[in-house]
Amino acid sequence: MTPDPQWWRQAVVYQVYPRSFADSDGNGIGDLRGITSRVPYLRDLGIDAVWLSPFYPSALADGGYDVDDYRNVDPRLGTLADFDELVGALHAAGIRILVDIVANHSSNAHEWFRAALAAAPGAPERNRYIFRDGRGARGELPPNDWPSHFGPSAWTRTTNPDGTPGQWYLHLFAPEQPDLNWDDPEVAADFITTLRFWADRGVDGFRIDAAHLLKKDLSEPYRPVPTIGIVADYPDDGSHPLADRDEVHEIYRSWRRVFDEYTPPRVAVAETAAGPVRRARYAGADELGQAFDFDLLDTPWDAVAFRDTISACLDGARISGSSPTWTLSNHDIVRHASRYALQADTDLNRWLLANGTDPLPDLAQGLRRARAAAMLLLALPGSTYLYQGEELGLPEVADLPAEVLQDPQWFRDAGARKGRDGCRVPIPWEPTGPSFGFGSGGAHLPMPAWFSDYSVERQVGVPTSTLELYRAALRLRRELHAGESLTWDDGTEGVVSFVRDTGWRSITNMGSGPIPLPAGRILLASGPVPGHEVPGETTVWLQRTT
Ligand code: BGC
């Protein structure tokens, strides 16, 4: 592993959603030993780091983002010793590890929340969360009408130990995820302890969940809040009472001091819905160091739109002095092989509610575009976050039946939103077996028969497979070792084309017809390149030969 403290600037980070990666004990839930057993796969893929979504004890009201204990491992996923073994195996393979820090809220099973419920209104135990009296003659109405991200209200009423109705508490997500009060010094101190706990165990960095939500303006009269979403439209000027408050940055400056106690300094990446300019503050060298650029997630398949989005993210990184972080998929959105198989204006939720049949996706087109887009991203300066399974070209499992759904979005919104389970189905390793090699005992979300064709085993060693394309792209990216600049080529309509400082040119033809292939030696292509043309929906990497 390179000792370079700047290793993260152009790293390829692979997101593992632990419950759906590999199941070593056959209980249907992926676990840490399962991940350890697949380290050779991750090494061969050629990634620089793994980001592990939460593996902490949790009742799974929100897929583990409801944390009962921040400094432990869910017994269904293993033990702290298993965690240490995983870190050792990854490091031995030259792969770093980032863990998820969920600081906006704990779970309602956290010992602090249980103590808060047992304590009287106004007690210090309640001050770690956000409790308020209700409105109405008997406090029967919520303190205000703020909506929760998962709908409907952001407030839930408690029951006192004697059975009478009590105060209300704030939860921007599910009721099982009470928001912590970041004005309480004990909360702030405890997260410092958590960061040190994992950094001392060898963790190289952190992904900070909902980083823009921690500080709130709860002064009264409460201001109306149309939406508090993770990716939402809110004023980009710090005026929202619940999101992207200026005060939040004090927290990250204090975390930076902790990161810098370590050699090399620990790194972090903010999940935030702030726009590119305000996002730059989270990504500053005195704060978290990086912030996700989610902008490509909803950029339509259009060369002008892609180039504009990429330019805005590069500008944002210039403001912060950080490097951009590109991503096409994660555990919260429909997989991009399916998004690209649909018209850009498709309402993805309605499509999921129709079990992926209306409209019918053009999966061949989706895969073609997904491969071309992945190569485009991997040619850009900055770091790229991959989501497990995208290297297999996996589409969304859009037809999960209602009875297997786990996502609180589905339950809280009374079936109006199908939620995110379709991208969280365990990934297929083998073409046969009850869970396609995920484990010996089935899978916690059903895996469709067509997963067979996408399995790792079917793709390894097949030169045209998506897995081999990712492997080749990651290997080349490492070898080409470009600096952080990019020069755009003059625009041919429908084409995104640029050159890196080492003469490495990436050309993505986003149109449907072919364009002439520029001069240069072909390094890699996302699809067949017959003759001297770049076919539609194809990316070609060239090395300038002059
Ligand atoms: C995570 C989601 C989670 C939410 C609440 C996010 O942005 O990525 O999966 O539901 O935070 O923790």
Coordinates of C-alpha atoms and ligand atoms in Angstrom, one line a residue:
M1 CA 0.0 0.0 0.0
T2 CA 1.4 3.4 -0.9
P3 CA 2.3 5.4 2.2
D4 CA 1.3 8.6 0.2
P5 CA -1.0 10.6 2.5
Q6 CA -2.8 11.9 -0.7
W7 CA -3.7 8.4 -1.8
W8 CA -7.4 9.2 -1.8
R9 CA -7.2 12.0 -4.4
Q10 CA -7.5 9.6 -7.3
A11 CA -8.6 6.4 -5.6
V12 CA -11.2 4.0 -6.8
V13 CA -13.3 3.1 -3.8
Y14 CA -15.7 0.1 -3.9
Q15 CA -18.8 0.2 -1.8
V16 CA -19.6 -3.0 0.0
Y17 CA -23.2 -3.3 1.3
P18 CA -22.2 -5.9 3.9
R19 CA -25.5 -7.7 4.3
S20 CA -25.6 -8.4 0.5
F21 CA -22.0 -9.2 -0.4
A22 CA -21.1 -12.6 0.8
D23 CA -22.6 -14.8 3.5
S24 CA -20.1 -17.1 5.2
D25 CA -22.4 -18.8 7.7
G26 CA -25.5 -19.5 5.6
N27 CA -28.0 -17.4 7.6
G28 CA -29.0 -15.5 4.5
I29 CA -27.2 -12.3 5.6
G30 CA -23.8 -11.3 4.3
D31 CA -21.1 -10.9 7.0
L32 CA -17.6 -9.8 7.6
R33 CA -16.0 -13.2 7.1
G34 CA -17.8 -13.4 3.8
I35 CA -16.2 -10.2 2.8
T36 CA -12.8 -11.4 4.0
S37 CA -13.2 -14.6 1.9
R38 CA -13.7 -12.3 -1.2
V39 CA -10.7 -10.1 -0.7
P40 CA -8.8 -11.9 -3.6
Y41 CA -11.7 -10.9 -5.8
L42 CA -11.4 -7.3 -4.7
R43 CA -7.7 -7.4 -5.2
D44 CA -8.1 -8.8 -8.7
L45 CA -10.6 -6.1 -9.5
G46 CA -7.9 -3.5 -8.8
I47 CA -9.6 -1.1 -6.4
D48 CA -7.8 1.1 -4.0
A49 CA -10.2 1.0 -1.1
V50 CA -13.4 -0.4 0.2
W51 CA -16.2 1.6 1.8
L52 CA -18.2 -0.6 4.1
S53 CA -21.8 0.5 4.7
P54 CA -22.9 0.0 8.4
F55 CA -22.1 -3.4 10.0
Y56 CA -22.9 -2.2 13.5
P57 CA -25.6 -3.8 15.8
S58 CA -28.9 -2.7 14.4
A59 CA -32.5 -3.8 14.2
L60 CA -32.3 -2.9 10.5
A61 CA -35.2 -0.5 10.5
D62 CA -33.1 1.3 7.8
G63 CA -30.7 -1.3 6.5
G64 CA -28.2 -0.7 9.3
Y65 CA -28.3 3.1 9.2
D66 CA -30.1 2.8 12.5
V67 CA -27.2 2.1 14.8
D68 CA -27.6 0.6 18.2
D69 CA -23.9 0.7 19.2
Y70 CA -21.3 2.6 17.2
R71 CA -18.3 0.7 18.5
N72 CA -19.3 -2.9 17.9
V73 CA -20.2 -5.4 15.1
D74 CA -23.7 -6.8 14.6
P75 CA -23.5 -10.4 15.9
R76 CA -25.2 -11.6 12.7
L77 CA -22.3 -10.1 10.8
G78 CA -19.5 -11.2 13.1
T79 CA -17.3 -9.9 15.9
L80 CA -14.7 -7.2 16.4
A81 CA -12.1 -10.0 15.9
D82 CA -13.6 -10.7 12.4
F83 CA -13.4 -7.0 11.7
D84 CA -9.7 -6.9 12.6
E85 CA -9.2 -9.9 10.4
L86 CA -10.9 -8.2 7.5
V87 CA -8.8 -5.0 7.9
G88 CA -5.7 -7.2 8.0
A89 CA -6.7 -9.1 4.8
L90 CA -7.6 -5.9 2.9
H91 CA -4.4 -4.2 3.9
A92 CA -2.3 -7.2 3.0
A93 CA -3.9 -7.0 -0.4
G94 CA -3.1 -3.3 -0.7
I95 CA -6.7 -2.2 -0.2
R96 CA -7.7 0.5 2.3
I97 CA -11.0 0.6 4.2
L98 CA -13.5 3.3 5.0
V99 CA -16.4 2.8 7.4
D100 CA -19.7 4.6 7.6
I101 CA -20.3 7.1 10.4
V102 CA -24.0 7.7 11.0
A103 CA -24.0 10.8 13.2
N104 CA -27.3 12.6 12.5
H105 CA -29.3 9.9 14.4
S106 CA -28.8 6.8 16.4
S107 CA -31.3 4.0 16.5
N108 CA -34.2 3.9 19.0
A109 CA -32.5 0.8 20.6
H110 CA -29.3 2.8 21.4
E111 CA -28.7 2.9 25.2
W112 CA -28.9 6.7 25.1
F113 CA -32.4 6.7 23.6
R114 CA -33.7 4.1 26.0
A115 CA -32.3 6.2 28.9
A116 CA -34.0 9.3 27.4
L117 CA -37.4 7.5 27.3
A118 CA -36.9 6.4 30.9
A119 CA -36.0 9.9 32.0
A120 CA -38.4 12.8 32.7
P121 CA -38.8 15.7 30.3
G122 CA -36.0 18.2 30.8
A123 CA -33.6 15.5 32.2
P124 CA -30.0 15.5 30.7
E125 CA -30.7 12.1 29.2
R126 CA -33.3 13.7 27.0
N127 CA -31.0 16.5 25.9
R128 CA -28.9 14.1 23.7
Y129 CA -31.9 14.0 21.4
I130 CA -34.6 16.5 20.3
F131 CA -37.6 16.2 22.5
R132 CA -40.4 18.8 22.5
D133 CA -43.9 19.1 24.0
G134 CA -46.7 18.6 21.6
R135 CA -49.2 21.3 20.6
G136 CA -52.9 21.1 21.4
A137 CA -54.7 21.1 24.7
R138 CA -53.2 17.7 25.6
G139 CA -50.0 17.9 23.6
E140 CA -51.7 15.6 21.1
L141 CA -50.4 17.4 18.0
P142 CA -46.7 17.3 16.8
P143 CA -44.6 20.4 17.6
N144 CA -44.7 21.4 14.0
D145 CA -45.5 20.0 10.5
W146 CA -41.9 19.1 9.4
P147 CA -41.9 16.1 7.1
S148 CA -39.5 13.2 7.5
H149 CA -37.4 12.0 4.6
F150 CA -39.3 8.7 4.6
G151 CA -42.6 10.4 5.2
P152 CA -44.9 11.4 6.8
S153 CA -44.1 13.4 10.0
A154 CA -40.7 14.0 11.4
W155 CA -42.1 13.7 14.9
T156 CA -43.2 10.7 16.9
R157 CA -44.9 10.8 20.3
T158 CA -43.4 8.9 23.2
T159 CA -45.2 7.0 25.9
N160 CA -44.2 7.7 29.5
P161 CA -43.0 4.9 31.7
D162 CA -46.5 5.0 33.4
G163 CA -48.2 4.4 30.0
T164 CA -49.5 8.0 29.6
P165 CA -48.7 9.8 26.3
G166 CA -45.5 11.9 26.6
Q167 CA -43.3 14.3 24.6
W168 CA -42.5 14.1 20.9
Y169 CA -39.0 13.5 19.4
L170 CA -37.6 14.6 16.1
H171 CA -36.5 12.1 13.4
L172 CA -35.7 13.3 10.0
F173 CA -35.7 9.7 8.8
A174 CA -37.7 6.8 10.3
P175 CA -39.1 6.9 13.9
E176 CA -36.5 4.2 14.7
Q177 CA -33.8 6.8 13.9
P178 CA -34.1 9.6 16.5
D179 CA -32.0 12.7 15.6
L180 CA -29.2 13.4 18.0
N181 CA -28.8 16.8 19.5
W182 CA -25.5 18.1 18.3
D183 CA -25.6 21.0 20.7
D184 CA -25.0 18.5 23.5
P185 CA -21.3 18.3 24.2
E186 CA -21.6 14.7 25.3
V187 CA -22.9 13.8 21.8
A188 CA -20.0 15.5 20.1
A189 CA -17.4 13.9 22.5
D190 CA -18.8 10.5 21.9
F191 CA -18.4 10.7 18.2
I192 CA -14.8 11.7 18.6
T193 CA -14.4 8.5 20.7
T194 CA -16.0 6.5 17.9
L195 CA -13.7 8.0 15.2
R196 CA -10.7 7.1 17.3
F197 CA -12.0 3.7 18.1
W198 CA -12.1 2.7 14.4
A199 CA -9.0 4.7 13.4
D200 CA -7.1 2.9 16.2
R201 CA -8.3 -0.4 14.7
G202 CA -6.6 0.5 11.4
V203 CA -9.5 2.0 9.5
D204 CA -8.2 4.4 6.8
G205 CA -11.2 6.7 6.6
F206 CA -14.9 7.4 7.0
R207 CA -18.0 8.1 4.9
I208 CA -20.1 10.6 6.7
D209 CA -23.8 9.8 6.4
A210 CA -26.1 12.8 5.9
A211 CA -23.3 15.2 6.8
H212 CA -25.3 18.3 6.1
L213 CA -28.1 17.6 8.6
L214 CA -26.3 17.4 12.0
K215 CA -26.9 21.0 13.2
K216 CA -30.5 22.4 13.3
D217 CA -32.0 25.8 14.0
L218 CA -34.9 24.8 16.3
S219 CA -35.7 28.3 17.4
E220 CA -39.4 29.2 17.6
P221 CA -41.6 30.0 15.8
Y222 CA -40.5 27.1 13.7
R223 CA -40.0 27.8 10.1
P224 CA -41.8 25.8 7.4
V225 CA -39.7 23.1 5.7
P226 CA -41.0 21.9 2.4
T227 CA -38.5 19.0 2.2
I228 CA -35.4 17.8 4.1
G229 CA -34.3 15.2 1.6
I230 CA -30.8 13.9 1.2
V231 CA -30.9 15.0 -2.4
A232 CA -33.4 17.8 -2.2
D233 CA -34.1 21.2 -3.5
Y234 CA -33.4 23.6 -0.7
P235 CA -31.9 27.1 -0.7
D236 CA -28.2 26.9 -1.3
D237 CA -27.5 29.7 1.1
G238 CA -27.5 28.2 4.6
S239 CA -31.0 29.5 5.4
H240 CA -32.7 26.1 5.7
P241 CA -33.4 25.4 9.4
L242 CA -32.5 21.7 9.2
A243 CA -29.9 21.3 6.4
D244 CA -26.5 22.7 5.5
R245 CA -26.3 25.1 8.4
D246 CA -23.1 27.0 8.8
E247 CA -22.6 25.7 12.3
V248 CA -22.2 22.1 11.1
H249 CA -18.7 23.0 9.9
E250 CA -17.4 23.4 13.5
I251 CA -18.0 19.7 13.9
Y252 CA -16.0 18.7 10.9
R253 CA -13.1 21.0 11.9
S254 CA -13.0 19.2 15.2
W255 CA -13.0 15.8 13.4
R256 CA -10.2 16.9 11.1
R257 CA -8.0 17.5 14.2
V258 CA -8.6 13.9 15.1
F259 CA -7.9 12.6 11.6
D260 CA -4.6 14.5 11.5
E261 CA -3.4 12.8 14.7
Y262 CA -2.9 9.7 12.6
T263 CA -0.2 8.8 10.1
P264 CA -1.2 8.9 7.3
P265 CA -4.1 11.2 8.3
R266 CA -7.5 9.5 8.2
V267 CA -9.6 10.6 5.3
A268 CA -13.4 11.3 5.0
V269 CA -16.0 11.9 2.5
A270 CA -19.2 13.8 3.1
E271 CA -22.6 12.6 1.9
T272 CA -24.3 15.9 1.4
A273 CA -27.1 17.4 -0.7
A274 CA -25.5 20.8 -0.7
G275 CA -24.8 22.3 -4.2
P276 CA -21.2 22.3 -5.7
V277 CA -20.2 25.6 -4.1
R278 CA -21.4 25.0 -0.5
R279 CA -20.3 21.4 -0.8
A280 CA -16.8 22.6 -1.2
R281 CA -16.8 23.6 2.5
Y282 CA -17.3 20.0 3.6
A283 CA -14.5 19.0 1.2
G284 CA -12.0 21.5 2.5
A285 CA -8.6 20.3 3.8
D286 CA -9.6 21.7 7.3
E287 CA -12.8 19.6 7.3
L288 CA -13.7 16.2 5.8
G289 CA -11.4 16.5 2.8
Q290 CA -13.9 15.2 0.2
A291 CA -17.7 15.4 -0.5
F292 CA -19.6 13.2 -2.9
D293 CA -20.4 14.7 -6.3
F294 CA -23.8 13.1 -6.8
D295 CA -24.7 15.3 -9.7
L296 CA -24.2 12.6 -12.4
L297 CA -26.8 10.4 -10.7
D298 CA -29.5 12.3 -12.4
T299 CA -27.7 13.8 -15.4
P300 CA -29.5 12.6 -18.5
W301 CA -27.7 10.7 -21.2
D302 CA -26.7 13.8 -23.1
A303 CA -23.2 15.0 -24.0
V304 CA -23.8 18.6 -23.1
A305 CA -25.4 17.7 -19.8
F306 CA -22.5 15.4 -18.9
R307 CA -19.9 17.9 -19.8
D308 CA -21.6 20.7 -17.9
T309 CA -22.1 18.5 -14.8
I310 CA -18.5 17.3 -14.9
S311 CA -17.2 20.9 -15.3
A312 CA -19.3 22.1 -12.4
C313 CA -17.9 19.3 -10.2
L314 CA -14.3 20.1 -11.3
D315 CA -14.9 23.8 -10.4
G316 CA -16.3 22.8 -7.0
A317 CA -13.2 20.7 -6.3
R318 CA -11.0 23.6 -7.3
I319 CA -12.7 25.8 -4.7
S320 CA -12.1 23.3 -2.0
G321 CA -8.7 22.2 -3.1
S322 CA -10.0 18.7 -2.9
S323 CA -10.5 16.2 -5.8
P324 CA -14.0 15.4 -7.2
T325 CA -15.7 12.1 -6.3
W326 CA -17.6 10.5 -9.1
T327 CA -20.3 8.0 -8.8
L328 CA -23.1 6.4 -10.8
S329 CA -24.7 4.1 -8.3
N330 CA -25.0 3.4 -4.6
H331 CA -27.3 1.6 -2.2
D332 CA -29.9 4.4 -2.3
I333 CA -30.8 4.6 -6.0
V334 CA -31.9 2.5 -9.0
R335 CA -28.8 0.8 -10.5
H336 CA -27.5 2.7 -13.5
A337 CA -27.6 -0.2 -15.9
S338 CA -31.4 0.1 -15.5
R339 CA -31.6 3.9 -15.3
Y340 CA -29.8 4.0 -18.7
A341 CA -32.2 1.4 -20.1
L342 CA -35.1 3.8 -19.6
Q343 CA -36.0 7.2 -21.1
A344 CA -34.4 10.0 -19.1
D345 CA -37.8 11.3 -18.0
T346 CA -39.0 8.0 -16.5
D347 CA -40.4 8.3 -13.0
L348 CA -38.2 5.6 -11.4
N349 CA -40.6 5.1 -8.5
R350 CA -43.5 4.5 -10.7
W351 CA -41.4 2.2 -12.8
L352 CA -40.5 0.2 -9.7
L353 CA -44.2 0.2 -8.5
A354 CA -45.0 -1.3 -11.9
N355 CA -42.4 -4.0 -11.2
G356 CA -40.1 -2.7 -13.9
T357 CA -42.6 -3.4 -16.7
D358 CA -43.9 0.0 -17.6
P359 CA -42.0 1.1 -19.5
L360 CA -40.0 -2.0 -20.4
P361 CA -36.3 -1.3 -20.1
D362 CA -34.0 -1.8 -23.0
L363 CA -31.4 -3.7 -21.0
A364 CA -28.9 -4.0 -23.9
Q365 CA -28.9 -0.3 -24.3
G366 CA -28.7 0.2 -20.5
L367 CA -25.6 -2.1 -20.4
R368 CA -23.9 -0.4 -23.4
R369 CA -24.4 3.0 -21.8
A370 CA -23.4 1.8 -18.3
R371 CA -20.1 0.4 -19.7
A372 CA -19.4 3.6 -21.6
A373 CA -20.3 5.8 -18.6
A374 CA -18.1 3.7 -16.2
M375 CA -15.1 4.2 -18.5
L376 CA -15.8 7.9 -18.8
L377 CA -15.9 8.3 -15.0
L378 CA -12.7 6.2 -14.6
A379 CA -10.9 8.5 -17.1
L380 CA -11.7 11.6 -15.1
P381 CA -9.3 13.1 -12.6
G382 CA -10.5 12.6 -9.0
S383 CA -11.8 9.5 -7.2
T384 CA -14.5 7.2 -8.3
Y385 CA -16.9 5.3 -6.1
L386 CA -18.2 2.0 -7.4
Y387 CA -21.2 0.2 -6.0
Q388 CA -20.9 -3.6 -5.6
G389 CA -22.4 -5.4 -8.6
E390 CA -22.0 -2.6 -11.1
E391 CA -18.8 -4.3 -12.2
L392 CA -21.0 -7.2 -13.2
G393 CA -23.3 -4.9 -15.2
L394 CA -26.1 -5.8 -12.8
P395 CA -29.5 -4.2 -13.5
E396 CA -32.0 -3.3 -10.7
V397 CA -34.2 -6.1 -9.4
A398 CA -37.4 -4.1 -10.1
D399 CA -40.0 -6.8 -9.4
L400 CA -39.4 -7.6 -5.8
P401 CA -42.8 -8.5 -4.4
A402 CA -44.3 -6.3 -1.6
E403 CA -44.0 -9.0 1.0
V404 CA -40.2 -9.1 0.9
L405 CA -39.6 -5.4 0.9
Q406 CA -37.5 -4.1 3.8
D407 CA -37.0 -0.4 3.1
P408 CA -38.7 2.1 5.5
Q409 CA -39.5 4.3 2.5
W410 CA -42.1 1.6 1.5
F411 CA -43.6 1.2 5.0
R412 CA -43.6 4.9 6.0
D413 CA -45.1 6.1 2.8
A414 CA -47.9 3.5 2.8
G415 CA -46.7 1.8 -0.4
A416 CA -46.4 5.0 -2.4
R417 CA -42.6 4.6 -2.7
K418 CA -41.2 1.2 -3.4
G419 CA -37.8 2.1 -2.0
R420 CA -34.3 0.9 -2.4
D421 CA -34.3 -2.8 -2.0
G422 CA -34.0 -3.6 -5.7
C423 CA -30.3 -2.4 -5.7
R424 CA -29.6 -4.2 -2.4
V425 CA -30.2 -7.7 -3.5
P426 CA -27.2 -9.9 -2.8
I427 CA -24.7 -10.1 -5.7
P428 CA -24.3 -13.4 -7.7
W429 CA -20.9 -15.1 -7.5
E430 CA -21.8 -18.4 -9.2
P431 CA -24.3 -19.3 -12.0
T432 CA -26.2 -21.9 -10.0
G433 CA -27.3 -22.7 -6.4
P434 CA -30.0 -21.3 -4.1
S435 CA -28.2 -17.9 -3.8
F436 CA -25.8 -18.0 -6.7
G437 CA -22.8 -18.5 -4.4
F438 CA -23.8 -15.6 -2.0
G439 CA -24.1 -18.2 0.8
S440 CA -25.3 -21.7 1.5
G441 CA -28.6 -20.7 3.0
G442 CA -30.5 -18.5 0.6
A443 CA -30.6 -14.7 0.6
H444 CA -32.4 -12.1 2.7
L445 CA -33.8 -10.6 -0.5
P446 CA -34.8 -13.0 -3.3
M447 CA -32.3 -13.3 -6.2
P448 CA -33.9 -13.7 -9.6
A449 CA -33.0 -16.6 -12.0
W450 CA -31.5 -14.2 -14.5
F451 CA -28.7 -13.3 -12.0
S452 CA -27.0 -16.5 -13.2
D453 CA -25.9 -14.7 -16.4
Y454 CA -24.4 -11.9 -14.5
S455 CA -22.5 -14.0 -12.0
V456 CA -18.8 -13.5 -11.4
E457 CA -18.0 -17.0 -12.5
R458 CA -19.7 -16.5 -15.8
Q459 CA -17.6 -13.3 -16.4
V460 CA -14.1 -14.1 -15.2
G461 CA -11.8 -14.6 -18.1
V462 CA -14.4 -13.6 -20.7
P463 CA -12.7 -10.7 -22.5
T464 CA -16.0 -9.1 -23.5
S465 CA -17.6 -9.3 -20.0
T466 CA -18.3 -6.2 -17.9
L467 CA -16.2 -7.6 -15.1
E468 CA -13.1 -7.9 -17.4
L469 CA -13.8 -4.4 -18.7
Y470 CA -13.7 -3.0 -15.2
R471 CA -10.6 -4.9 -14.4
A472 CA -8.8 -3.7 -17.5
A473 CA -10.0 -0.1 -16.9
L474 CA -8.8 -0.1 -13.3
R475 CA -5.4 -1.6 -14.3
L476 CA -4.9 0.9 -17.1
R477 CA -6.0 3.8 -14.9
R478 CA -3.3 2.9 -12.4
E479 CA -0.6 2.4 -15.0
L480 CA -1.4 5.6 -16.9
H481 CA -1.0 7.5 -13.6
A482 CA -2.3 10.8 -14.8
G483 CA -2.1 14.1 -12.9
E484 CA -5.2 15.9 -11.8
S485 CA -5.8 18.1 -14.9
L486 CA -8.0 17.5 -17.9
T487 CA -8.2 19.3 -21.2
W488 CA -11.5 19.2 -23.0
D489 CA -11.5 18.4 -26.8
D490 CA -13.4 20.8 -28.9
G491 CA -17.0 19.6 -29.0
T492 CA -18.2 17.2 -31.6
E493 CA -22.0 17.1 -31.1
G494 CA -23.0 14.2 -28.9
V495 CA -19.4 13.5 -27.7
V496 CA -17.7 13.9 -24.4
S497 CA -13.9 13.9 -25.1
F498 CA -10.9 15.0 -23.1
V499 CA -7.2 14.4 -22.7
R500 CA -5.3 13.8 -19.4
D501 CA -1.8 15.2 -19.0
T502 CA -0.1 11.9 -20.0
G503 CA -1.7 11.9 -23.4
W504 CA -4.5 9.6 -22.4
R505 CA -7.6 10.5 -24.3
S506 CA -11.2 9.4 -23.4
I507 CA -13.9 9.7 -26.0
T508 CA -17.5 8.9 -25.2
N509 CA -19.9 8.9 -28.1
M510 CA -23.2 9.4 -26.5
G511 CA -25.1 9.5 -29.7
S512 CA -26.5 6.5 -31.5
G513 CA -24.6 6.7 -34.8
P514 CA -20.8 6.3 -35.2
I515 CA -18.2 9.1 -35.2
P516 CA -14.7 9.0 -36.7
L517 CA -12.0 7.5 -34.4
P518 CA -9.3 10.1 -33.7
A519 CA -5.6 9.1 -34.1
G520 CA -3.9 7.2 -31.4
R521 CA -3.4 3.8 -30.0
I522 CA -6.5 2.1 -28.7
L523 CA -6.0 1.2 -25.0
L524 CA -9.5 0.0 -24.2
A525 CA -13.1 0.3 -25.5
S526 CA -16.4 -0.3 -23.8
G527 CA -17.7 -2.1 -26.8
P528 CA -16.6 -3.3 -30.3
V529 CA -14.7 -0.8 -32.3
P530 CA -15.0 -1.9 -36.0
G531 CA -12.8 0.0 -38.5
H532 CA -12.0 3.6 -37.8
E533 CA -15.1 4.6 -36.0
V534 CA -16.4 5.0 -32.4
P535 CA -19.9 3.4 -32.5
G536 CA -22.7 5.0 -30.6
E537 CA -22.9 4.7 -26.8
T538 CA -19.3 3.7 -26.6
T539 CA -16.2 5.0 -24.8
V540 CA -12.7 4.5 -26.3
W541 CA -9.5 5.2 -24.5
L542 CA -6.6 6.2 -26.7
Q543 CA -3.0 6.9 -26.1
R544 CA -1.7 9.9 -28.1
T545 CA 1.1 8.7 -30.3
T546 CA 2.7 11.9 -31.4
Ligands
BGC1 C1 -28.0 6.7 3.6 C2 -29.3 6.0 3.5 C3 -30.0 6.2 4.8 C4 -30.0 7.6 5.3 C5 -30.3 7.7 6.8 C6 -28.3 8.1 3.8 O1 -28.1 9.0 3.0 O2 -27.1 6.5 2.5 O3 -29.2 4.7 3.1 O4 -31.3 5.8 4.7 O5 -28.8 8.3 5.1 O6 -29.2 7.3 7.5

